[in-house]
Structure formats: structure tokens, C-alpha cells
Short mmCIF file of N, CA and C in Angstrom, two decimals:
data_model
loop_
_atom_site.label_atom_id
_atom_site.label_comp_id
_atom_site.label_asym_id
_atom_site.label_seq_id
_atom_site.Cartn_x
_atom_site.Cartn_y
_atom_site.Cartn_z
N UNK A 1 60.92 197.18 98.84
CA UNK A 1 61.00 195.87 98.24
C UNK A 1 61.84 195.96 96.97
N UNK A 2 62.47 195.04 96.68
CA UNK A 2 63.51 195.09 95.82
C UNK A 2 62.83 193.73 95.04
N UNK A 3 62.59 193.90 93.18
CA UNK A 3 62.69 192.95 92.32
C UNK A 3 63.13 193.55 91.18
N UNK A 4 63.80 192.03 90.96
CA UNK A 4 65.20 192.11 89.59
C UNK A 4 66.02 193.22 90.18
N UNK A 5 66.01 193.13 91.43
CA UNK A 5 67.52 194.14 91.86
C UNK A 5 66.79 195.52 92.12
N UNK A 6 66.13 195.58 91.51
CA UNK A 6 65.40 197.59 91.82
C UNK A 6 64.61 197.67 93.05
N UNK A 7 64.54 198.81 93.22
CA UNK A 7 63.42 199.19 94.73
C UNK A 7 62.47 199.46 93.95
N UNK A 8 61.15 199.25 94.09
CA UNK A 8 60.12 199.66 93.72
C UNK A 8 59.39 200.68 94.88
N UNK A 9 58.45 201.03 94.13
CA UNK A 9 58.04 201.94 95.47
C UNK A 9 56.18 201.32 95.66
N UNK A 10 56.19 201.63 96.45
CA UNK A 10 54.80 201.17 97.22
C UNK A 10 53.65 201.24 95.96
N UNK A 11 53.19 199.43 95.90
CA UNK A 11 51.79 199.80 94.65
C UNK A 11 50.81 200.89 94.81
N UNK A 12 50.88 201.90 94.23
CA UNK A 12 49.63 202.66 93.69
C UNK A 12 48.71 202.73 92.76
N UNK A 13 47.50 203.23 92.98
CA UNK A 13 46.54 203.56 91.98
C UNK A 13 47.49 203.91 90.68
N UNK A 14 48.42 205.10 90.75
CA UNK A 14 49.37 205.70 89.21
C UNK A 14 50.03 204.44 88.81
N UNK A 15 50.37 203.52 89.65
CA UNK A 15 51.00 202.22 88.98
C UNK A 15 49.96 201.36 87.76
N UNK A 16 48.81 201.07 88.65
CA UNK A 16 47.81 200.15 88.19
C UNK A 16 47.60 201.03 87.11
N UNK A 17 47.01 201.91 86.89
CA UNK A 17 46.71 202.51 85.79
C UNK A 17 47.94 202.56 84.79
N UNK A 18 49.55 203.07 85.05
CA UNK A 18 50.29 202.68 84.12
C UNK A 18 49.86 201.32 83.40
N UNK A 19 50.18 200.28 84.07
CA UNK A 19 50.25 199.02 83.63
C UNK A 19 49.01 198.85 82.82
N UNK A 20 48.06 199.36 83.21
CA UNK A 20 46.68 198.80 82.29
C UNK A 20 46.38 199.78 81.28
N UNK A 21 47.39 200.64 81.09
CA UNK A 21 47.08 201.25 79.90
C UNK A 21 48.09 200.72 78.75
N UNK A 22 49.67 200.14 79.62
CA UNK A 22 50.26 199.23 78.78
C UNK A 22 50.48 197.68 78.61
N UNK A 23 48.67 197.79 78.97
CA UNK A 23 48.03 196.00 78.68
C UNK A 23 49.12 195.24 79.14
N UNK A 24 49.61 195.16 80.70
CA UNK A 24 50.56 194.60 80.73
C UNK A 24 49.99 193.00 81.37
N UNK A 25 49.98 191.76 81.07
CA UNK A 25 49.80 190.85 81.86
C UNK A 25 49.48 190.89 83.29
N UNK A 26 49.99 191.16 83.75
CA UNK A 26 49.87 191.03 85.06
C UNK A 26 48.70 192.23 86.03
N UNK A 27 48.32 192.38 84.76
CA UNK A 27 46.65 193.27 85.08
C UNK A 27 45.66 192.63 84.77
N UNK A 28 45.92 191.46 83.78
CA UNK A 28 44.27 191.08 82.98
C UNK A 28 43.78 189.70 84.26
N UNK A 29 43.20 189.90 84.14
CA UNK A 29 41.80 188.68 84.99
C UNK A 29 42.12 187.31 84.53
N UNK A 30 42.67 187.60 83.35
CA UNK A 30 42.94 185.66 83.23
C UNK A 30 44.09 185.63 83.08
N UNK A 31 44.54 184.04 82.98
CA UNK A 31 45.49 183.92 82.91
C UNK A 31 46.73 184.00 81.60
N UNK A 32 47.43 184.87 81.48
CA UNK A 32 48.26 185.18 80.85
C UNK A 32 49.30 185.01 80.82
N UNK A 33 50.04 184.66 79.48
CA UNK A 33 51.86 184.33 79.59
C UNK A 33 52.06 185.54 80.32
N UNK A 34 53.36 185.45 80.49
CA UNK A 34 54.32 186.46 81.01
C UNK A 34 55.83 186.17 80.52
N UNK A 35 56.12 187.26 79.77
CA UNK A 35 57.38 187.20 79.09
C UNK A 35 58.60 188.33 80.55
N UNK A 36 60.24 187.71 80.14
CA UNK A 36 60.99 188.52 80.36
C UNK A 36 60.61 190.00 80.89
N UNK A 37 60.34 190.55 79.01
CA UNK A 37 60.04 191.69 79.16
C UNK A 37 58.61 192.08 79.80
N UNK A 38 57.93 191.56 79.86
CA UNK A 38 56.71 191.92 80.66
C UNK A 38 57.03 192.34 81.90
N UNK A 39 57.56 191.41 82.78
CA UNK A 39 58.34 191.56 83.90
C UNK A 39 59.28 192.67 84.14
N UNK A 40 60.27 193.31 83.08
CA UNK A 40 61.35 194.33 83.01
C UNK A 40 60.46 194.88 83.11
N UNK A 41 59.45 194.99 81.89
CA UNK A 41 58.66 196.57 82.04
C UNK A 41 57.49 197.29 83.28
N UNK A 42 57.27 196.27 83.78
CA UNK A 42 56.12 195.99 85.11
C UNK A 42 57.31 196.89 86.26
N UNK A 43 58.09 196.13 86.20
CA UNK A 43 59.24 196.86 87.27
C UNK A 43 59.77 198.56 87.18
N UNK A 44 60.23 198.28 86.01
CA UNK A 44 60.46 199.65 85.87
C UNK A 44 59.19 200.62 86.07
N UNK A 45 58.28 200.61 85.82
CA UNK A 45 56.77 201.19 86.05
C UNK A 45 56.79 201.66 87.40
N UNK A 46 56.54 200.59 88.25
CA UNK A 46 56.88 200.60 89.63
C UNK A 46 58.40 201.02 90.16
N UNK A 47 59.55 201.13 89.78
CA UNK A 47 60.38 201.85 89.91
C UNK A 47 60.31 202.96 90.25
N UNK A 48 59.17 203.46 88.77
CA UNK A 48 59.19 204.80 88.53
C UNK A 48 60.61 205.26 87.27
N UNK A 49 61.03 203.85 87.01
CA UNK A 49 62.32 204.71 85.96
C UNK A 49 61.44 205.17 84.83
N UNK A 50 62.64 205.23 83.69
CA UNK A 50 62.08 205.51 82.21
C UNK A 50 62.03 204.11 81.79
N UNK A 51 60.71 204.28 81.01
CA UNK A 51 60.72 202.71 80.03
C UNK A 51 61.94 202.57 78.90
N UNK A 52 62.61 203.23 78.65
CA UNK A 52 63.85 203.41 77.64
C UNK A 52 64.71 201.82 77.77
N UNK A 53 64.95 201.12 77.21
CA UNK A 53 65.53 199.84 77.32
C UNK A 53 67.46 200.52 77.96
N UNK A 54 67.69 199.91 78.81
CA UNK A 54 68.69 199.76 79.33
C UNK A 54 69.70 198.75 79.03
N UNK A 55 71.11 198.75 80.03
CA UNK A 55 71.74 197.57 80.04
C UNK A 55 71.58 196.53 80.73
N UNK A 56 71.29 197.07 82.40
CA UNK A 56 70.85 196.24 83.16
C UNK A 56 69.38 195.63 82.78
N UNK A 57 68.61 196.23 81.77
CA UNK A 57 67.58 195.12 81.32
C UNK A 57 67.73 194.26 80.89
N UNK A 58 69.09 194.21 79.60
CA UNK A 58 69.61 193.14 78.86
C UNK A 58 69.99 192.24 80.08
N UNK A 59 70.73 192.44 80.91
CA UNK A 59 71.42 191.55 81.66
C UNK A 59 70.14 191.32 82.60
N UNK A 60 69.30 191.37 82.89
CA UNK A 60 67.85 190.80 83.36
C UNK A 60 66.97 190.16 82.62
N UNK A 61 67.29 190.75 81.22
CA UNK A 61 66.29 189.49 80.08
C UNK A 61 67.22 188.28 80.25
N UNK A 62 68.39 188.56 80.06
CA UNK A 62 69.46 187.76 79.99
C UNK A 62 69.33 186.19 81.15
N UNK A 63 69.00 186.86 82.13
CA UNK A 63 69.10 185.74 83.55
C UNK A 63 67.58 185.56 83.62
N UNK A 64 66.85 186.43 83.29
CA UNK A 64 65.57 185.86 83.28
C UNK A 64 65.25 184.57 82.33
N UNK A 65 66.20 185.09 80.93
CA UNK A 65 66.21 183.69 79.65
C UNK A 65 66.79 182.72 80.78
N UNK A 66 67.79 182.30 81.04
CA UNK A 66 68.62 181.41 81.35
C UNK A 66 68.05 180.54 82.62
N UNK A 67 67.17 181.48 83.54
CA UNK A 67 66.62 180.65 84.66
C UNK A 67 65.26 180.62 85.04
N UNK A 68 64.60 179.19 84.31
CA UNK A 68 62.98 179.35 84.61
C UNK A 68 63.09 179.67 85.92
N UNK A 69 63.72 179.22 87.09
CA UNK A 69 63.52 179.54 88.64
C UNK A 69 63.64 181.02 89.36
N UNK A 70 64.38 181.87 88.44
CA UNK A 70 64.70 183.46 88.83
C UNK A 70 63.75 183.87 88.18
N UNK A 71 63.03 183.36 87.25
CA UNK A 71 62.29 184.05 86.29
C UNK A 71 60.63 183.94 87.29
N UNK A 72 60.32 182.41 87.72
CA UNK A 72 59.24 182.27 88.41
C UNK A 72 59.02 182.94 90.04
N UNK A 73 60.37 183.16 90.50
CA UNK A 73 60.79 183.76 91.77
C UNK A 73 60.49 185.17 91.40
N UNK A 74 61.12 185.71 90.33
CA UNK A 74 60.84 187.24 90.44
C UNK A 74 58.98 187.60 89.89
N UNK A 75 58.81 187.02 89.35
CA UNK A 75 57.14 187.15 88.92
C UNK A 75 56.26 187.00 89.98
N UNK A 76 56.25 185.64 90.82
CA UNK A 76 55.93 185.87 92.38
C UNK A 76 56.08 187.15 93.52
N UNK A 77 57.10 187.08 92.84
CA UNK A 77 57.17 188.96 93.90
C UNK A 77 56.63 189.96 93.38
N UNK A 78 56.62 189.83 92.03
CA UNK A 78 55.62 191.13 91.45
C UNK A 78 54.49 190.55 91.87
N UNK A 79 54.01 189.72 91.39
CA UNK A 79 52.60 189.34 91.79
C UNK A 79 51.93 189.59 93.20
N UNK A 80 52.88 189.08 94.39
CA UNK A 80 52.38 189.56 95.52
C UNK A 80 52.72 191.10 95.70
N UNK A 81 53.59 191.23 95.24
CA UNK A 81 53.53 192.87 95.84
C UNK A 81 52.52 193.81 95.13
N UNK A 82 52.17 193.61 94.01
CA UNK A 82 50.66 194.57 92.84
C UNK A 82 49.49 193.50 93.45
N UNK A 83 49.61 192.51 94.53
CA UNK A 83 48.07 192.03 94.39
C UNK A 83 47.24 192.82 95.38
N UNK A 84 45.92 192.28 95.44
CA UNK A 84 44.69 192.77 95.70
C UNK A 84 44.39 192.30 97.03
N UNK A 85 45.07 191.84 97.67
CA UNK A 85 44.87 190.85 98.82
C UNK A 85 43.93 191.76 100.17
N UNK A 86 44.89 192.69 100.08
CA UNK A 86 44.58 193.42 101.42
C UNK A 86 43.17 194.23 100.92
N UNK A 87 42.57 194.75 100.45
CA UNK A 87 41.30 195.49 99.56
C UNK A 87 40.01 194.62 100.21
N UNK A 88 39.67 195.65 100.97
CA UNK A 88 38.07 195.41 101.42
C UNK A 88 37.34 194.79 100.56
N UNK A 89 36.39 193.31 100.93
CA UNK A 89 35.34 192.70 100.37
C UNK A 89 34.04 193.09 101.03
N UNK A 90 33.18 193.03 99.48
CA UNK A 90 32.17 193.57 99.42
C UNK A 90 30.59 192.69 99.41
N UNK A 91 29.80 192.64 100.31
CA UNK A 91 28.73 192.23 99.61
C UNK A 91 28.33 192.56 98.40
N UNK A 92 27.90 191.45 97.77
CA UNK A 92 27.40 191.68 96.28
C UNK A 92 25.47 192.37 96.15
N UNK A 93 25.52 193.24 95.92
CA UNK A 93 24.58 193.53 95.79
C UNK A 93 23.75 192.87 94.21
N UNK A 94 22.68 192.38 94.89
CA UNK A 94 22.04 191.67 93.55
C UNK A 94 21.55 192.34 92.18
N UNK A 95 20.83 193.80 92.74
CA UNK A 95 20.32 194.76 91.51
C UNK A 95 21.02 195.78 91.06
N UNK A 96 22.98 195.57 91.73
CA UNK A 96 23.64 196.59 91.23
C UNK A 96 24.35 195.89 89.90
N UNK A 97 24.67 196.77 88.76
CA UNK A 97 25.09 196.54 87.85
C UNK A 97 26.53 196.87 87.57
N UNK A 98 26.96 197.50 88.81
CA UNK A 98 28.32 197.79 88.91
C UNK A 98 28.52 199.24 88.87
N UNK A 99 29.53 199.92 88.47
CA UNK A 99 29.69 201.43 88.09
C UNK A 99 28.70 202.14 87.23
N UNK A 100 27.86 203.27 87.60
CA UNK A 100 26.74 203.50 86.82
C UNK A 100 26.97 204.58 86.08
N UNK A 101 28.30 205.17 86.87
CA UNK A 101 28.77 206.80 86.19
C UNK A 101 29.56 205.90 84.50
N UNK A 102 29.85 204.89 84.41
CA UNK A 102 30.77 204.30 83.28
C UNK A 102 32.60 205.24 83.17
N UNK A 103 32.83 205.56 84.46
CA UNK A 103 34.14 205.93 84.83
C UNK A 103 34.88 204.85 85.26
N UNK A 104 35.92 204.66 84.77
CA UNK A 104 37.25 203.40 85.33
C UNK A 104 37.06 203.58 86.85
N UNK A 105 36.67 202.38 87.51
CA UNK A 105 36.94 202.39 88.76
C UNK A 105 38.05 203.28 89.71
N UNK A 106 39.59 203.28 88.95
CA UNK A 106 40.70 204.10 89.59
C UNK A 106 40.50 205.07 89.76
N UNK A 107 40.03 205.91 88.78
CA UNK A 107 39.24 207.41 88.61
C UNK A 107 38.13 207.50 89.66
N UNK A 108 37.63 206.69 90.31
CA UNK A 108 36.51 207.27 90.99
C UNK A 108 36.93 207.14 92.39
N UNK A 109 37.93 205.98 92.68
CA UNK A 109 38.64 206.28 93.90
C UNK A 109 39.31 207.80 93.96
N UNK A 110 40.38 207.52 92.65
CA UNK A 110 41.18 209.20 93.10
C UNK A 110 40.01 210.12 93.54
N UNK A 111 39.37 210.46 92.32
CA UNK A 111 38.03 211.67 92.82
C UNK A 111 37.15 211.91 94.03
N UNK A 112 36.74 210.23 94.71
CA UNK A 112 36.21 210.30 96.10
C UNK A 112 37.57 210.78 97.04
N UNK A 113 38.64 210.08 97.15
CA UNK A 113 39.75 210.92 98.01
C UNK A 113 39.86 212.05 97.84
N UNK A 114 40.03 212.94 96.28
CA UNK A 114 40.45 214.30 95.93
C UNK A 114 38.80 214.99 96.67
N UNK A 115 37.91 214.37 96.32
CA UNK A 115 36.55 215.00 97.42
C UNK A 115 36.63 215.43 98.68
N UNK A 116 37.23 214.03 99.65
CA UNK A 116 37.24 214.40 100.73
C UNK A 116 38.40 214.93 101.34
N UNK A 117 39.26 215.72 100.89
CA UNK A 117 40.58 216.41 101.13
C UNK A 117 41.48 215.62 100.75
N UNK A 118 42.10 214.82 100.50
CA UNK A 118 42.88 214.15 100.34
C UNK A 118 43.95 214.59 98.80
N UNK A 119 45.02 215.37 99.14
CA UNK A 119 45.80 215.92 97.88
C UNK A 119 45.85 214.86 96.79
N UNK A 120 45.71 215.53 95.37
CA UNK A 120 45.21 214.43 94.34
C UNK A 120 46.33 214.03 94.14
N UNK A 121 48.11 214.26 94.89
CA UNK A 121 49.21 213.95 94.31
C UNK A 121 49.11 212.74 95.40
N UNK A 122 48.83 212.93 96.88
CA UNK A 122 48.37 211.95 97.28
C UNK A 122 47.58 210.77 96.99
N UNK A 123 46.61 211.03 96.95
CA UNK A 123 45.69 210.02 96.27
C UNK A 123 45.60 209.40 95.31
N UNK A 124 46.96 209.42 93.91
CA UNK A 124 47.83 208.52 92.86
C UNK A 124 48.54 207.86 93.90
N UNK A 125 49.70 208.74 94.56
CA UNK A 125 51.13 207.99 94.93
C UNK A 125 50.97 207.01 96.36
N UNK A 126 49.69 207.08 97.51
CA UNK A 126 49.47 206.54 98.19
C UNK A 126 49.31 205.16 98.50
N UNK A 127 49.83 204.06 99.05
CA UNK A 127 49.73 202.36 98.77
C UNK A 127 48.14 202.09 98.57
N UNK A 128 48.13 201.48 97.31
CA UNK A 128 46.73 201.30 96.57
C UNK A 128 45.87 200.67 97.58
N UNK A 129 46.60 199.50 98.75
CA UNK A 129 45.27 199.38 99.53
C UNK A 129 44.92 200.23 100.73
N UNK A 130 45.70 201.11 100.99
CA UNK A 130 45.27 202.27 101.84
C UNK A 130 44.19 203.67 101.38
N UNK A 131 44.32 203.41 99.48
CA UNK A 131 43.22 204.10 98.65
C UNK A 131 42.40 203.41 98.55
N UNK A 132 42.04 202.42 98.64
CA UNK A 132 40.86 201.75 98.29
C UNK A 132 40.26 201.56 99.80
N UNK A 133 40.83 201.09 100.95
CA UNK A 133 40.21 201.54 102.19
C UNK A 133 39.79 202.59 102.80
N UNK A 134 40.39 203.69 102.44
CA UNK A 134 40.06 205.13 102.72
C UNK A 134 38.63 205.60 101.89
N UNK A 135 38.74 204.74 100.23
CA UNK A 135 37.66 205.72 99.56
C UNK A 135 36.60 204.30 100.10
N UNK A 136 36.80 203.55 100.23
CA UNK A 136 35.50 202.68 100.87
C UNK A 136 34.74 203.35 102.14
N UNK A 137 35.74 203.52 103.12
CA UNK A 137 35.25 204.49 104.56
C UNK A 137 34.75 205.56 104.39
N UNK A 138 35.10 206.53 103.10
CA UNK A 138 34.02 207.67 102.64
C UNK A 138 32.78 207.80 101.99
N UNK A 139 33.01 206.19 101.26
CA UNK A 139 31.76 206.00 100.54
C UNK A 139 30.54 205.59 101.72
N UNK A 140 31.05 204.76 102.52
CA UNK A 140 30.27 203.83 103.52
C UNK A 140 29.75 205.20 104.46
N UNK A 141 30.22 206.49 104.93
CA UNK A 141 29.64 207.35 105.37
C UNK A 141 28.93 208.26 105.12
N UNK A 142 28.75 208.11 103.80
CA UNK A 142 27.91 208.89 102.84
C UNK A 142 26.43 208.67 102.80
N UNK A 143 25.54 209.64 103.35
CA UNK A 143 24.22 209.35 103.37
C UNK A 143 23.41 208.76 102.05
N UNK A 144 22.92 207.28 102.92
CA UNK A 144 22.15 206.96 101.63
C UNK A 144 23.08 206.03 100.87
N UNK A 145 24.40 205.78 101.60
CA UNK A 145 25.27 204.43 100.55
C UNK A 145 24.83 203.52 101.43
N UNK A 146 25.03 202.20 100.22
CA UNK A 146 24.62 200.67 100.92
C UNK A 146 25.89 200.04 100.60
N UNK A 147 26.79 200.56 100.92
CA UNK A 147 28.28 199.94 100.73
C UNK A 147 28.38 198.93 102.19
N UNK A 148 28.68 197.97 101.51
CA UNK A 148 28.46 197.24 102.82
C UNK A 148 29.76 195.97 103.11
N UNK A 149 30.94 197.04 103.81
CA UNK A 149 31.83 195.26 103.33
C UNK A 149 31.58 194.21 104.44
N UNK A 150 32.15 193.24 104.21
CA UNK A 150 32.49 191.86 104.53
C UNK A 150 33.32 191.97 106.09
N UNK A 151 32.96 191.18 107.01
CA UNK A 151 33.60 190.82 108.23
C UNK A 151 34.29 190.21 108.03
N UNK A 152 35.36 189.88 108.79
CA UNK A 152 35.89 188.71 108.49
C UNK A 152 35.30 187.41 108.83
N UNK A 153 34.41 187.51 109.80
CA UNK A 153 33.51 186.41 110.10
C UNK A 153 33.28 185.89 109.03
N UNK A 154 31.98 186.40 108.50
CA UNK A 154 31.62 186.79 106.64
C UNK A 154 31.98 185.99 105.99
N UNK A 155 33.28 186.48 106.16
CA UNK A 155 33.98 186.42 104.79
C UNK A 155 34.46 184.76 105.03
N UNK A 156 35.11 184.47 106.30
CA UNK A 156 35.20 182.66 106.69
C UNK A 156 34.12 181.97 106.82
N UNK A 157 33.10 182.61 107.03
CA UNK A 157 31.26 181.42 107.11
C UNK A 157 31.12 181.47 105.03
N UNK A 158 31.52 182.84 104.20
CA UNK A 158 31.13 182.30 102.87
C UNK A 158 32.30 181.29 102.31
N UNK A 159 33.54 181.04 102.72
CA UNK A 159 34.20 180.06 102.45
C UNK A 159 34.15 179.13 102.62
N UNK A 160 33.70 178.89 103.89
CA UNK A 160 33.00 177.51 104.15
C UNK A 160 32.22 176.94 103.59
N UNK A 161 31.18 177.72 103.59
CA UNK A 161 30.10 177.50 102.22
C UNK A 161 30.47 177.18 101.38
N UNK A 162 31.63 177.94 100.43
CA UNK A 162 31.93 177.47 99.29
C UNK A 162 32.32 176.22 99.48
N UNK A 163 33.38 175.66 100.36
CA UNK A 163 33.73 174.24 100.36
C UNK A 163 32.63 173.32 100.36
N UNK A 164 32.17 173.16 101.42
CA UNK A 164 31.25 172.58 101.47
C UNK A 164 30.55 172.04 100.09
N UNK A 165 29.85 173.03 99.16
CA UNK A 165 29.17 173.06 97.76
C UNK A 165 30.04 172.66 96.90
N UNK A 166 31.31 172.63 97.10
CA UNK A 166 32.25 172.07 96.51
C UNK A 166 32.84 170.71 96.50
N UNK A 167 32.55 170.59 97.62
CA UNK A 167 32.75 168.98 97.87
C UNK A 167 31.26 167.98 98.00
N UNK A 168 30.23 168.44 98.26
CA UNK A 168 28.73 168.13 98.14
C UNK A 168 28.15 168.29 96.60
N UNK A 169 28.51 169.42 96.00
CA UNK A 169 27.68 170.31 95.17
C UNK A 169 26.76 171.04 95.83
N UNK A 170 26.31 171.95 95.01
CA UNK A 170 25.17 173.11 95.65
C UNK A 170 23.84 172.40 96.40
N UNK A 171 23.50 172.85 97.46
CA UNK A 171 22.64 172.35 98.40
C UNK A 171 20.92 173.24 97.55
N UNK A 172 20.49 172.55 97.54
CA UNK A 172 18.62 173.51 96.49
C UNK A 172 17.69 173.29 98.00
#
């Protein structure tokens, strides 16, 4: 996939973690501006270049300034290509509190893959939703896990639901 002209290489876990260690927008949960450079630097990440400011960045801040439409076109493509779409859904368990070890979620994927053979150079550079499906299928076989994802059935009977409560309000 090619944005702002570069190939990027397949989202990984080493990506996501770049970006969220350089608080980049397009990691946080809400909604956030997004500048030019947010965008240059998101790319290059995923490139894999050096963050070192370039020429062809100037001439990408450059057309990014000049065209809200190249600017909203290329952010869309980052966006779908780093999203979460494909990543197994989970029943919510009611009395879990989430991660209990208090390790970054990314870290505990790599470590369940690096567990079950999976080379740890692998298990960074691998497409993030093929790591997160793999360490789900190890967790889910693990004696004694209640990892439990979502059908797709599931997952279209709780949407429905949601509409429904949405256009009714919540049913008591």
C-alpha cells in the first residue's frame, strides 16, 4: 500500500507501539486533530524510514497545506490501513478488570507468541491482525482460559440490539 507516495509495510504490533510512544493522533481513542506532520510522521514509521525531516516531506507538508481533499484522502488511508477492524471481538466479561499483570497489552501479545514458538522478530514485524488472532487462539487453548470471542452471529444479534435501544431506548 502506498500513502503520500511511500510503501508502507504491513501494520504491526512494532508500528503501534512506535506511534504510541510518539503520542501520535491517530492512536488516541478520541478524537483528535491531525496535522500535516502527524500524517508525514505516522508514514514514515510505517515506512520504516528515518524520522529525520526530508525534502519530499516538505513537498508533502506542502500539498498536504494546499489540499484539504489530499490531506483528508491520505488520512483515510492511514486510518484504514492501522485500523482495528479485522481483530477478534470479545465477550465482555463482567468481573474482569482488564489486564491484571499491569503490562501494555502489545507486550503481552508479543510474549504469548514468543511463548508459543513464534520468533520474537516475528511476532513485532507480523500484520498486527494476524498477532492478535494467533495470540487469541493460544490464549483460548490454554487450560482454564475463559477467552471467549464473538461469532459473527453474536456479533450481528448484539447490533441489532443496539439499534433497536437506540431507536426505542433501553428495554428494563
Amino acid at each position: 500500500m502506498r500513502i503520500l507516495g511511500r510503501l508502507v509495510y504491513p501494520f504491526c504490533l512494532k508500528h503501534r507501539l512506535q506511534l504510541l510512544a510518539l503520542d501520535s493522533p491517530f492512536m488516541r481513542e478520541e478524537d483528535a486533530p491531525i496535522t500535516a506532520a502527524d500524517l508525514i510522521l505516522a508514514v514514515k514509521v510505517c515506512a520504516e524510514e528515518s524520522l529525520e525531516p526530508t525534502w519530499q516531506d516538505t513537498w508533502q507538508g506542502v500539498k498536504l497545506a494546499r489540499s484539504k481533499s489530499y490531506m483528508v484522502e491520505e488520512g483515510r488511508k492511514f486510518l484504514t490501513y492501522a485500523g482495528s477492524t479485522n481483530w477478534p471481538k470479545f465477550w465482555e466479561a463482567k468481573e474482569s478488570g482488564g489486564n491484571s499483570t499491569g503490562m501494555p497489552w502489545i507486550m503481552s501479545v508479543v510474549c504469548n507468541l514468543v511463548k508459543h514458538g513464534v520468533p520474537e522478530d516475528r511476532a513485532w514485524n507480523m500484520p498486527e491482525a494476524q498477532a492478535i488472532w494467533m495470540s487469541t487462539g493460544f490464549m483460548a487453548n490454554e487450560p482454564g482460559n475463559r477467552v471467549k470471542v464473538l461469532t459473527t452471529e453474536e456479533e450481528e444479534m448484539l447490533d441489532q440490539v443496539a439499534r433497536v435501544e437506540a431507536s426505542h431506548g433501553p428495554q428494563t
